């Protein structure tokens, strides 16, 4: 009898990349739903546009690169990228903005570097940053939470705004959009107001921005799910949130009127999403346990620094990209002690 | 004495493959009938190849030495039954590459006749001279039966400057299908214990720890019963958590004692020696009953066999015969693996014989050993790193092995990889990581071999140049002396000169040799004899394939 010979091990037990990415998508659902709940249909439409564009671009690039299309598409990594981008941009972003962001994410940041696994930078964040730099106005005009909004748009109206770029009833952009709480803090501080004055604004909730704090909670829940499923490890999110919180805490204690509270930092903007879903992107993050602590802490620190003294209100994307650059070096210097190589007994 | 709980340690990583032990433990060990032919490879161990002592047509007795061990790290081969030597020729042997090697083929006469070949039993072995016992182990051709097949006598020869305080007896058996050690421990615990006592006596160790994975409660109970407790006379039976690869020598030592065998080092560096339970049993048999290593227990299992169970098998029995004894293949048989599913190698057919290191034959169905889906790119998820018991960064090793950056793979400690397969097992991208490491290791040894060869050629060339120059110089000097002699009276003392030059040349030769020692690849220097032997074996296997090509290159 003849048998096939293959190299050991002869058994495997693995969920596969596709299954892992699917778990990430599941974990994103609560936070995304909250986003829709607080800011309307726009996010959902963006999501649709982004996913369609991502799959399209990914397939196109694979064809051009003469790679098998099917296995690469079924790993869901393009969908995850698209999703992250879609929930990071303002809900009423025009459709072309989303498509452009996805283009940079998938085509430039991912496929041109060789596809999944070969990209040194987090694709979603590359897309986001390109948009932020190129279209600062569109990227920083968020909607107010629904409870504060003067105008409510149903699904159809939202779609119309997104696809035609004009708000209904002759309303100007200024009438429907607003700043994010982080934005607000930044501008108002710049105008010489104190944090306590700024916080009197109805944009703010109990510890973060109104609505934002709850969205953050749902992301946190998704993150816990990923931890439980062992898709991610605790090091990066913990280090990132801790360093952000600690740093914010020190400055807050030093001058609570000039610096927002740690809770505000953690529960506003993209901090929670970034900690569990963006900074943990395995491809671009550090891989060693100690390295992940450094990497996460780096993102936390950079986030605080850029938010406080930099030119942009939220800084997760910049912080992540900067640390992406440092990841290989961090990995190199944080290799675990190999079994039998001295050290502790 | 009441035994208090034994403290256990951890090693990083490890995996929990699905267990299939119960398949082959339902029935006791069965003695496999005499096969039609017995095929005994000359080399069944790590180390120097044996030299045949018989030729076609010879009659041999059971237990007779038919191939002798030429060196220290080697183990003789004995006839596993009486009969006539049919031929001594190249036959396929169990090896991942499917290669052939010289084998002695015996046609059994069915009499199982020992003649004078049984070694005289050593009575009162616990008071016997350790040297006598060690020589017996050597004479009996015993090698590690856990699969590595390292000559056991070498491990029983501690150096005085490195005393051994503890013997570790490896009963962990962590591969998910193999049960031969389990069954041995259940059925022959007393003899295994006696084997252990012999080992302790020979290496002068006061203590022993027997590590048994907690998925073998019967074996544990039987051992405790045979010992008269779980902690008696310095021998301790300890249950360790079921986790692959706890059965790895270094891993088991870590778990049981917290001591970490240094990289490139041996257990003896931390005052230990580790033997498999099967080896201890073989040692007992050799010492107390005078029986050389001519049989072993083999697990025949998997959904591809009709009646999975354990057999006591004569070495040299063809694998196919053994499968027949287990009722033959089922229609679902899909892959045949020698060893376990994690580290064993796939056989292309069942013609090869059972050898000393064969612990298991796994005839697996497609469901049991599914084809791996096509590999996706590494997403650097770190799952492999978390699973690696050697604490390596498998993803980096993979990256550099793929890029053929052999300097970097060594920087990332490739040679600490024990090829356990945990990384491949957990990789979500289904990358055959271990395959890349094996490839890289082979390539590095190959490069090393070529470098040595080139160095030798260069040295030869330099010496030739030097010699030519020296001759020229000497000629010139002679001429000058002659001229001088013509002018003056001749002086005797100068006649010594050529001798001086010879000494000088010898000195230079030594110097040159020393200088070339520096070009060896990283972590291949400072190897232990055991590792050196392993490497040599691998080298020899490769060399074998290209023997013909090489033979003309010699000068
Ligand atoms: S487990 Fe596989 S995909 Fe994950 S880091 Fe290791 S090699 Fe890469
Ligand atoms: S095969 Fe090597 S690299 Fe992979 S887990 Fe085992 S020791 Fe680590």
GROMACS .gro file of C-alpha atoms in nm, chain B residues 103-482:
model
  380
  448UNK     CA    1   2.041  -0.387   0.618
  449UNK     CA    2   2.094  -0.744   0.728
  450UNK     CA    3   1.802  -0.957   0.614
  451UNK     CA    4   1.734  -1.273   0.809
  452UNK     CA    5   1.496  -1.550   0.720
  453UNK     CA    6   1.375  -1.688   1.055
  454UNK     CA    7   1.400  -2.064   1.102
  455UNK     CA    8   1.115  -2.056   1.349
  456UNK     CA    9   1.315  -2.217   1.629
  457UNK     CA   10   1.393  -1.896   1.818
  458UNK     CA   11   1.719  -2.063   1.911
  459UNK     CA   12   1.950  -1.864   2.137
  460UNK     CA   13   2.252  -2.093   2.137
  461UNK     CA   14   2.529  -1.926   2.334
  462UNK     CA   15   2.402  -1.579   2.252
  463UNK     CA   16   2.212  -1.499   2.567
  464UNK     CA   17   2.425  -1.279   2.788
  465UNK     CA   18   2.486  -1.415   3.136
  466UNK     CA   19   2.235  -1.251   3.372
  467UNK     CA   20   2.395  -1.028   3.632
  468UNK     CA   21   2.271  -1.143   3.971
  469UNK     CA   22   2.245  -0.893   4.251
  470UNK     CA   23   2.277  -0.611   4.004
  471UNK     CA   24   2.230  -0.339   4.263
  472UNK     CA   25   2.563  -0.435   4.415
  473UNK     CA   26   2.740  -0.495   4.088
  474UNK     CA   27   3.019  -0.277   3.961
  475UNK     CA   28   2.873   0.017   3.765
  476UNK     CA   29   3.127  -0.039   3.490
  477UNK     CA   30   3.006  -0.395   3.444
  478UNK     CA   31   2.649  -0.276   3.424
  479UNK     CA   32   2.732  -0.002   3.181
  480UNK     CA   33   2.920  -0.243   2.960
  481UNK     CA   34   2.620  -0.472   2.967
  482UNK     CA   35   2.395  -0.193   2.846
  483UNK     CA   36   2.644  -0.129   2.572
  484UNK     CA   37   2.676  -0.492   2.478
  485UNK     CA   38   2.300  -0.521   2.465
  486UNK     CA   39   2.281  -0.248   2.201
  487UNK     CA   40   2.036  -0.042   2.400
  488UNK     CA   41   1.939   0.301   2.273
  489UNK     CA   42   1.681   0.548   2.393
  490UNK     CA   43   1.344   0.393   2.313
  491UNK     CA   44   1.147   0.715   2.338
  492UNK     CA   45   1.219   0.777   1.972
  493UNK     CA   46   1.551   0.961   1.972
  494UNK     CA   47   1.754   0.638   1.977
  495UNK     CA   48   2.063   0.777   2.142
  496UNK     CA   49   2.299   0.504   2.267
  497UNK     CA   50   2.208   0.458   2.633
  498UNK     CA   51   2.547   0.351   2.763
  499UNK     CA   52   2.681   0.698   2.682
  500UNK     CA   53   2.420   0.852   2.908
  501UNK     CA   54   2.522   0.614   3.186
  502UNK     CA   55   2.876   0.740   3.187
  503UNK     CA   56   2.880   1.059   3.389
  504UNK     CA   57   3.198   1.255   3.411
  505UNK     CA   58   3.337   1.290   3.761
  506UNK     CA   59   3.337   1.668   3.744
  507UNK     CA   60   2.963   1.664   3.666
  508UNK     CA   61   2.794   1.451   3.930
  509UNK     CA   62   2.435   1.343   3.871
  510UNK     CA   63   2.201   1.390   4.162
  511UNK     CA   64   1.873   1.296   4.002
  512UNK     CA   65   1.757   1.050   3.741
  513UNK     CA   66   1.447   1.156   3.552
  514UNK     CA   67   1.239   0.874   3.419
  515UNK     CA   68   1.030   0.988   3.129
  516UNK     CA   69   0.685   0.838   3.130
  517UNK     CA   70   0.516   1.149   3.003
  518UNK     CA   71   0.442   1.015   2.657
  519UNK     CA   72   0.276   1.329   2.533
  520UNK     CA   73   0.209   1.245   2.169
  521UNK     CA   74  -0.168   1.210   2.140
  522UNK     CA   75  -0.185   0.858   1.996
  523UNK     CA   76   0.110   0.672   2.142
  524UNK     CA   77   0.050   0.437   2.433
  525UNK     CA   78   0.341   0.194   2.431
  526UNK     CA   79   0.499   0.348   2.741
  527UNK     CA   80   0.161   0.370   2.908
  528UNK     CA   81   0.095  -0.001   2.855
  529UNK     CA   82   0.447  -0.092   2.956
  530UNK     CA   83   0.409   0.101   3.278
  531UNK     CA   84   0.079  -0.063   3.350
  532UNK     CA   85   0.191  -0.415   3.282
  533UNK     CA   86   0.556  -0.420   3.380
  534UNK     CA   87   0.594  -0.147   3.640
  535UNK     CA   88   0.814  -0.358   3.869
  536UNK     CA   89   1.069  -0.430   3.598
  537UNK     CA   90   1.075  -0.069   3.484
  538UNK     CA   91   1.142   0.031   3.844
  539UNK     CA   92   1.424  -0.216   3.868
  540UNK     CA   93   1.565  -0.074   3.548
  541UNK     CA   94   1.546   0.268   3.708
  542UNK     CA   95   1.729   0.140   4.016
  543UNK     CA   96   2.003   0.005   3.792
  544UNK     CA   97   2.035   0.344   3.623
  545UNK     CA   98   2.049   0.521   3.960
  546UNK     CA   99   2.313   0.280   4.077
  547UNK     CA  100   2.526   0.321   3.767
  548UNK     CA  101   2.521   0.700   3.767
  549UNK     CA  102   2.536   0.714   4.149
  550UNK     CA  103   2.225   0.928   4.178
  551UNK     CA  104   2.045   0.936   4.510
  552UNK     CA  105   1.713   1.043   4.372
  553UNK     CA  106   1.480   0.978   4.085
  554UNK     CA  107   1.162   1.141   3.967
  555UNK     CA  108   0.924   0.958   3.741
  556UNK     CA  109   0.709   1.195   3.539
  557UNK     CA  110   0.379   1.058   3.412
  558UNK     CA  111   0.121   1.274   3.237
  559UNK     CA  112  -0.209   1.284   3.423
  560UNK     CA  113  -0.393   1.133   3.129
  561UNK     CA  114  -0.246   0.797   3.236
  562UNK     CA  115  -0.393   0.745   3.584
  563UNK     CA  116  -0.364   0.366   3.561
  564UNK     CA  117   0.006   0.382   3.489
  565UNK     CA  118   0.049   0.617   3.780
  566UNK     CA  119  -0.143   0.389   4.014
  567UNK     CA  120   0.046   0.081   3.899
  568UNK     CA  121   0.375   0.254   3.952
  569UNK     CA  122   0.283   0.368   4.299
  570UNK     CA  123   0.168   0.016   4.378
  571UNK     CA  124   0.488  -0.141   4.248
  572UNK     CA  125   0.696   0.111   4.437
  573UNK     CA  126   0.493   0.080   4.755
  574UNK     CA  127   0.402   0.446   4.760
  575UNK     CA  128   0.454   0.752   4.550
  576UNK     CA  129   0.775   0.851   4.728
  577UNK     CA  130   0.995   0.566   4.842
  578UNK     CA  131   1.376   0.529   4.863
  579UNK     CA  132   1.436   0.856   4.686
  580UNK     CA  133   1.214   0.751   4.399
  581UNK     CA  134   0.917   0.972   4.343
  582UNK     CA  135   0.628   0.916   4.106
  583UNK     CA  136   0.480   1.244   3.992
  584UNK     CA  137   0.182   1.323   3.777
  585UNK     CA  138   0.239   1.611   3.541
  586UNK     CA  139  -0.029   1.801   3.352
  587UNK     CA  140  -0.110   1.670   3.009
  588UNK     CA  141   0.047   1.915   2.773
  589UNK     CA  142   0.239   1.850   2.455
  590UNK     CA  143   0.550   1.843   2.447
  591UNK     CA  144   0.601   1.763   2.815
  592UNK     CA  145   0.767   1.441   2.701
  593UNK     CA  146   1.054   1.642   2.559
  594UNK     CA  147   1.354   1.573   2.778
  595UNK     CA  148   1.429   1.936   2.856
  596UNK     CA  149   1.065   2.024   2.902
  597UNK     CA  150   1.006   1.736   3.142
  598UNK     CA  151   1.310   1.827   3.349
  599UNK     CA  152   1.186   2.183   3.372
  600UNK     CA  153   0.839   2.074   3.477
  601UNK     CA  154   0.963   1.829   3.738
  602UNK     CA  155   1.255   2.017   3.885
  603UNK     CA  156   1.243   2.374   3.763
  604UNK     CA  157   1.593   2.332   3.628
  605UNK     CA  158   1.652   2.449   3.277
  606UNK     CA  159   1.894   2.255   3.064
  607UNK     CA  160   2.110   2.513   2.893
  608UNK     CA  161   2.082   2.565   2.524
  609UNK     CA  162   2.330   2.339   2.344
  610UNK     CA  163   2.366   2.164   2.678
  611UNK     CA  164   2.269   1.829   2.823
  612UNK     CA  165   2.068   1.734   3.129
  613UNK     CA  166   2.396   1.645   3.295
  614UNK     CA  167   2.480   2.015   3.299
  615UNK     CA  168   2.209   2.053   3.560
  616UNK     CA  169   2.298   1.733   3.739
  617UNK     CA  170   2.046   1.507   3.574
  618UNK     CA  171   2.009   1.230   3.331
  619UNK     CA  172   1.682   1.143   3.165
  620UNK     CA  173   1.580   0.802   3.040
  621UNK     CA  174   1.260   0.681   2.888
  622UNK     CA  175   1.061   0.414   3.074
  623UNK     CA  176   1.100   0.179   2.780
  624UNK     CA  177   1.475   0.222   2.799
  625UNK     CA  178   1.474   0.146   3.170
  626UNK     CA  179   1.281  -0.170   3.095
  627UNK     CA  180   1.528  -0.271   2.825
  628UNK     CA  181   1.813  -0.208   3.064
  629UNK     CA  182   1.649  -0.430   3.323
  630UNK     CA  183   1.606  -0.706   3.067
  631UNK     CA  184   1.966  -0.679   2.953
  632UNK     CA  185   2.104  -0.685   3.307
  633UNK     CA  186   1.874  -0.921   3.490
  634UNK     CA  187   1.781  -1.152   3.206
  635UNK     CA  188   2.076  -1.117   2.973
  636UNK     CA  189   1.860  -1.028   2.679
  637UNK     CA  190   1.996  -0.779   2.429
  638UNK     CA  191   1.764  -0.527   2.267
  639UNK     CA  192   1.588  -0.739   2.007
  640UNK     CA  193   1.229  -0.643   2.062
  641UNK     CA  194   1.027  -0.345   2.169
  642UNK     CA  195   0.671  -0.239   2.232
  643UNK     CA  196   0.503  -0.061   1.944
  644UNK     CA  197   0.165   0.106   1.938
  645UNK     CA  198  -0.035   0.028   1.627
  646UNK     CA  199  -0.323   0.268   1.615
  647UNK     CA  200  -0.540   0.508   1.424
  648UNK     CA  201  -0.867   0.481   1.242
  649UNK     CA  202  -0.684   0.317   0.955
  650UNK     CA  203  -0.629  -0.011   1.142
  651UNK     CA  204  -0.888  -0.268   1.232
  652UNK     CA  205  -0.774  -0.359   1.584
  653UNK     CA  206  -0.552  -0.092   1.730
  654UNK     CA  207  -0.340  -0.211   2.021
  655UNK     CA  208   0.015  -0.250   2.148
  656UNK     CA  209   0.248  -0.525   2.037
  657UNK     CA  210   0.576  -0.652   2.159
  658UNK     CA  211   0.756  -0.678   1.830
  659UNK     CA  212   1.085  -0.827   1.719
  660UNK     CA  213   1.306  -0.557   1.573
  661UNK     CA  214   1.324  -0.591   1.199
  662UNK     CA  215   0.962  -0.689   1.161
  663UNK     CA  216   0.823  -0.525   0.848
  664UNK     CA  217   0.566  -0.259   0.924
  665UNK     CA  218   0.316  -0.421   0.693
  666UNK     CA  219   0.328  -0.747   0.892
  667UNK     CA  220   0.261  -0.554   1.209
  668UNK     CA  221  -0.038  -0.380   1.055
  669UNK     CA  222  -0.163  -0.723   0.948
  670UNK     CA  223  -0.132  -0.840   1.305
  671UNK     CA  224  -0.357  -0.551   1.401
  672UNK     CA  225  -0.619  -0.680   1.160
  673UNK     CA  226  -0.494  -0.489   0.856
  674UNK     CA  227  -0.596  -0.155   0.718
  675UNK     CA  228  -0.946  -0.021   0.712
  676UNK     CA  229  -1.065   0.122   0.382
  677UNK     CA  230  -1.026   0.469   0.531
  678UNK     CA  231  -0.650   0.432   0.587
  679UNK     CA  232  -0.505   0.742   0.434
  680UNK     CA  233  -0.169   0.818   0.585
  681UNK     CA  234   0.090   0.602   0.757
  682UNK     CA  235   0.300   0.770   1.019
  683UNK     CA  236   0.591   0.627   1.215
  684UNK     CA  237   0.587   0.798   1.551
  685UNK     CA  238   0.316   1.032   1.667
  686UNK     CA  239   0.111   1.279   1.468
  687UNK     CA  240   0.304   1.575   1.607
  688UNK     CA  241   0.659   1.466   1.537
  689UNK     CA  242   0.641   1.140   1.350
  690UNK     CA  243   0.722   1.113   0.985
  691UNK     CA  244   0.499   0.986   0.711
  692UNK     CA  245   0.598   0.659   0.543
  693UNK     CA  246   0.538   0.620   0.174
  694UNK     CA  247   0.476   0.248   0.214
  695UNK     CA  248   0.480  -0.025   0.475
  696UNK     CA  249   0.787  -0.217   0.352
  697UNK     CA  250   1.024  -0.064   0.603
  698UNK     CA  251   1.104  -0.251   0.925
  699UNK     CA  252   1.039  -0.168   1.287
  700UNK     CA  253   1.364  -0.037   1.435
  701UNK     CA  254   1.480   0.045   1.785
  702UNK     CA  255   1.332   0.392   1.780
  703UNK     CA  256   0.992   0.292   1.645
  704UNK     CA  257   0.736   0.363   1.912
  705UNK     CA  258   0.421   0.393   1.709
  706UNK     CA  259   0.263   0.321   1.376
  707UNK     CA  260  -0.028   0.545   1.307
  708UNK     CA  261  -0.247   0.446   1.019
  709UNK     CA  262  -0.465   0.750   1.009
  710UNK     CA  263  -0.782   0.830   0.827
  711UNK     CA  264  -0.837   1.145   0.631
  712UNK     CA  265  -1.036   1.291   0.919
  713UNK     CA  266  -0.758   1.221   1.164
  714UNK     CA  267  -0.486   1.375   0.954
  715UNK     CA  268  -0.661   1.614   0.722
  716UNK     CA  269  -0.474   1.779   0.442
  717UNK     CA  270  -0.362   2.124   0.550
  718UNK     CA  271  -0.536   2.404   0.368
  719UNK     CA  272  -0.309   2.611   0.145
  720UNK     CA  273  -0.083   2.838   0.343
  721UNK     CA  274  -0.176   3.202   0.374
  722UNK     CA  275   0.072   3.474   0.451
  723UNK     CA  276   0.186   3.512   0.810
  724UNK     CA  277  -0.025   3.771   0.986
  725UNK     CA  278   0.220   3.795   1.274
  726UNK     CA  279  -0.051   3.697   1.516
  727UNK     CA  280   0.204   3.550   1.753
  728UNK     CA  281   0.009   3.229   1.814
  729UNK     CA  282   0.317   3.030   1.722
  730UNK     CA  283   0.529   3.225   1.965
  731UNK     CA  284   0.284   3.163   2.245
  732UNK     CA  285   0.285   2.792   2.167
  733UNK     CA  286   0.660   2.748   2.134
  734UNK     CA  287   0.806   2.551   2.425
  735UNK     CA  288   1.154   2.669   2.337
  736UNK     CA  289   1.042   3.030   2.369
  737UNK     CA  290   1.146   3.112   2.017
  738UNK     CA  291   0.988   3.353   1.775
  739UNK     CA  292   0.874   3.106   1.510
  740UNK     CA  293   0.729   3.377   1.288
  741UNK     CA  294   1.067   3.547   1.265
  742UNK     CA  295   1.242   3.218   1.206
  743UNK     CA  296   0.997   3.148   0.928
  744UNK     CA  297   1.048   3.487   0.777
  745UNK     CA  298   1.424   3.453   0.766
  746UNK     CA  299   1.426   3.087   0.670
  747UNK     CA  300   1.205   3.171   0.376
  748UNK     CA  301   1.433   3.453   0.278
  749UNK     CA  302   1.726   3.212   0.314
  750UNK     CA  303   1.885   3.458   0.553
  751UNK     CA  304   2.072   3.195   0.746
  752UNK     CA  305   2.264   3.441   0.959
  753UNK     CA  306   1.942   3.585   1.090
  754UNK     CA  307   1.778   3.250   1.157
  755UNK     CA  308   2.074   3.165   1.373
  756UNK     CA  309   2.048   3.500   1.548
  757UNK     CA  310   1.695   3.395   1.629
  758UNK     CA  311   1.826   3.069   1.773
  759UNK     CA  312   1.711   2.825   1.508
  760UNK     CA  313   1.916   2.553   1.669
  761UNK     CA  314   1.713   2.571   1.986
  762UNK     CA  315   1.409   2.457   1.790
  763UNK     CA  316   1.315   2.104   1.893
  764UNK     CA  317   1.090   2.059   1.590
  765UNK     CA  318   0.797   1.979   1.814
  766UNK     CA  319   0.548   2.121   1.566
  767UNK     CA  320   0.349   2.326   1.817
  768UNK     CA  321   0.391   2.634   1.600
  769UNK     CA  322   0.259   2.466   1.287
  770UNK     CA  323  -0.021   2.322   1.492
  771UNK     CA  324  -0.156   2.658   1.599
  772UNK     CA  325  -0.078   2.874   1.296
  773UNK     CA  326  -0.402   3.020   1.162
  774UNK     CA  327  -0.238   3.075   0.825
  775UNK     CA  328  -0.156   2.703   0.810
  776UNK     CA  329   0.207   2.767   0.736
  777UNK     CA  330   0.416   2.449   0.761
  778UNK     CA  331   0.661   2.629   0.987
  779UNK     CA  332   0.861   2.327   1.104
  780UNK     CA  333   0.926   2.232   0.747
  781UNK     CA  334   1.100   2.564   0.695
  782UNK     CA  335   1.314   2.513   1.004
  783UNK     CA  336   1.421   2.168   0.895
  784UNK     CA  337   1.506   2.310   0.558
  785UNK     CA  338   1.706   2.590   0.713
  786UNK     CA  339   1.895   2.355   0.940
  787UNK     CA  340   1.982   2.125   0.654
  788UNK     CA  341   2.095   2.415   0.442
  789UNK     CA  342   2.313   2.550   0.718
  790UNK     CA  343   2.482   2.216   0.772
  791UNK     CA  344   2.530   2.187   0.401
  792UNK     CA  345   2.689   2.530   0.382
  793UNK     CA  346   2.904   2.441   0.677
  794UNK     CA  347   3.017   2.123   0.508
  795UNK     CA  348   3.105   2.306   0.191
  796UNK     CA  349   3.285   2.576   0.381
  797UNK     CA  350   3.494   2.315   0.557
  798UNK     CA  351   3.574   2.152   0.231
  799UNK     CA  352   3.672   2.480   0.074
  800UNK     CA  353   3.885   2.562   0.376
  801UNK     CA  354   4.063   2.234   0.349
  802UNK     CA  355   4.126   2.290  -0.017
  803UNK     CA  356   4.258   2.635   0.055
  804UNK     CA  357   4.484   2.507   0.329
  805UNK     CA  358   4.615   2.235   0.105
  806UNK     CA  359   4.683   2.491  -0.161
  807UNK     CA  360   4.861   2.721   0.079
  808UNK     CA  361   5.078   2.441   0.208
  809UNK     CA  362   5.171   2.348  -0.141
  810UNK     CA  363   5.267   2.705  -0.218
  811UNK     CA  364   5.462   2.720   0.102
  812UNK     CA  365   5.640   2.396   0.034
  813UNK     CA  366   5.737   2.506  -0.316
  814UNK     CA  367   5.868   2.830  -0.180
  815UNK     CA  368   6.053   2.658   0.098
  816UNK     CA  369   6.215   2.422  -0.147
  817UNK     CA  370   6.315   2.712  -0.360
  818UNK     CA  371   6.452   2.892  -0.059
  819UNK     CA  372   6.639   2.586   0.059
  820UNK     CA  373   6.788   2.538  -0.281
  821UNK     CA  374   6.905   2.896  -0.283
  822UNK     CA  375   7.044   2.860   0.067
  823UNK     CA  376   7.223   2.542  -0.025
  824UNK     CA  377   7.370   2.715  -0.319
  825UNK     CA  378   7.479   3.002  -0.102
  826UNK     CA  379   7.631   2.761   0.153
  827UNK     CA  380   7.814   2.578  -0.116
   0.00000   0.00000   0.00000
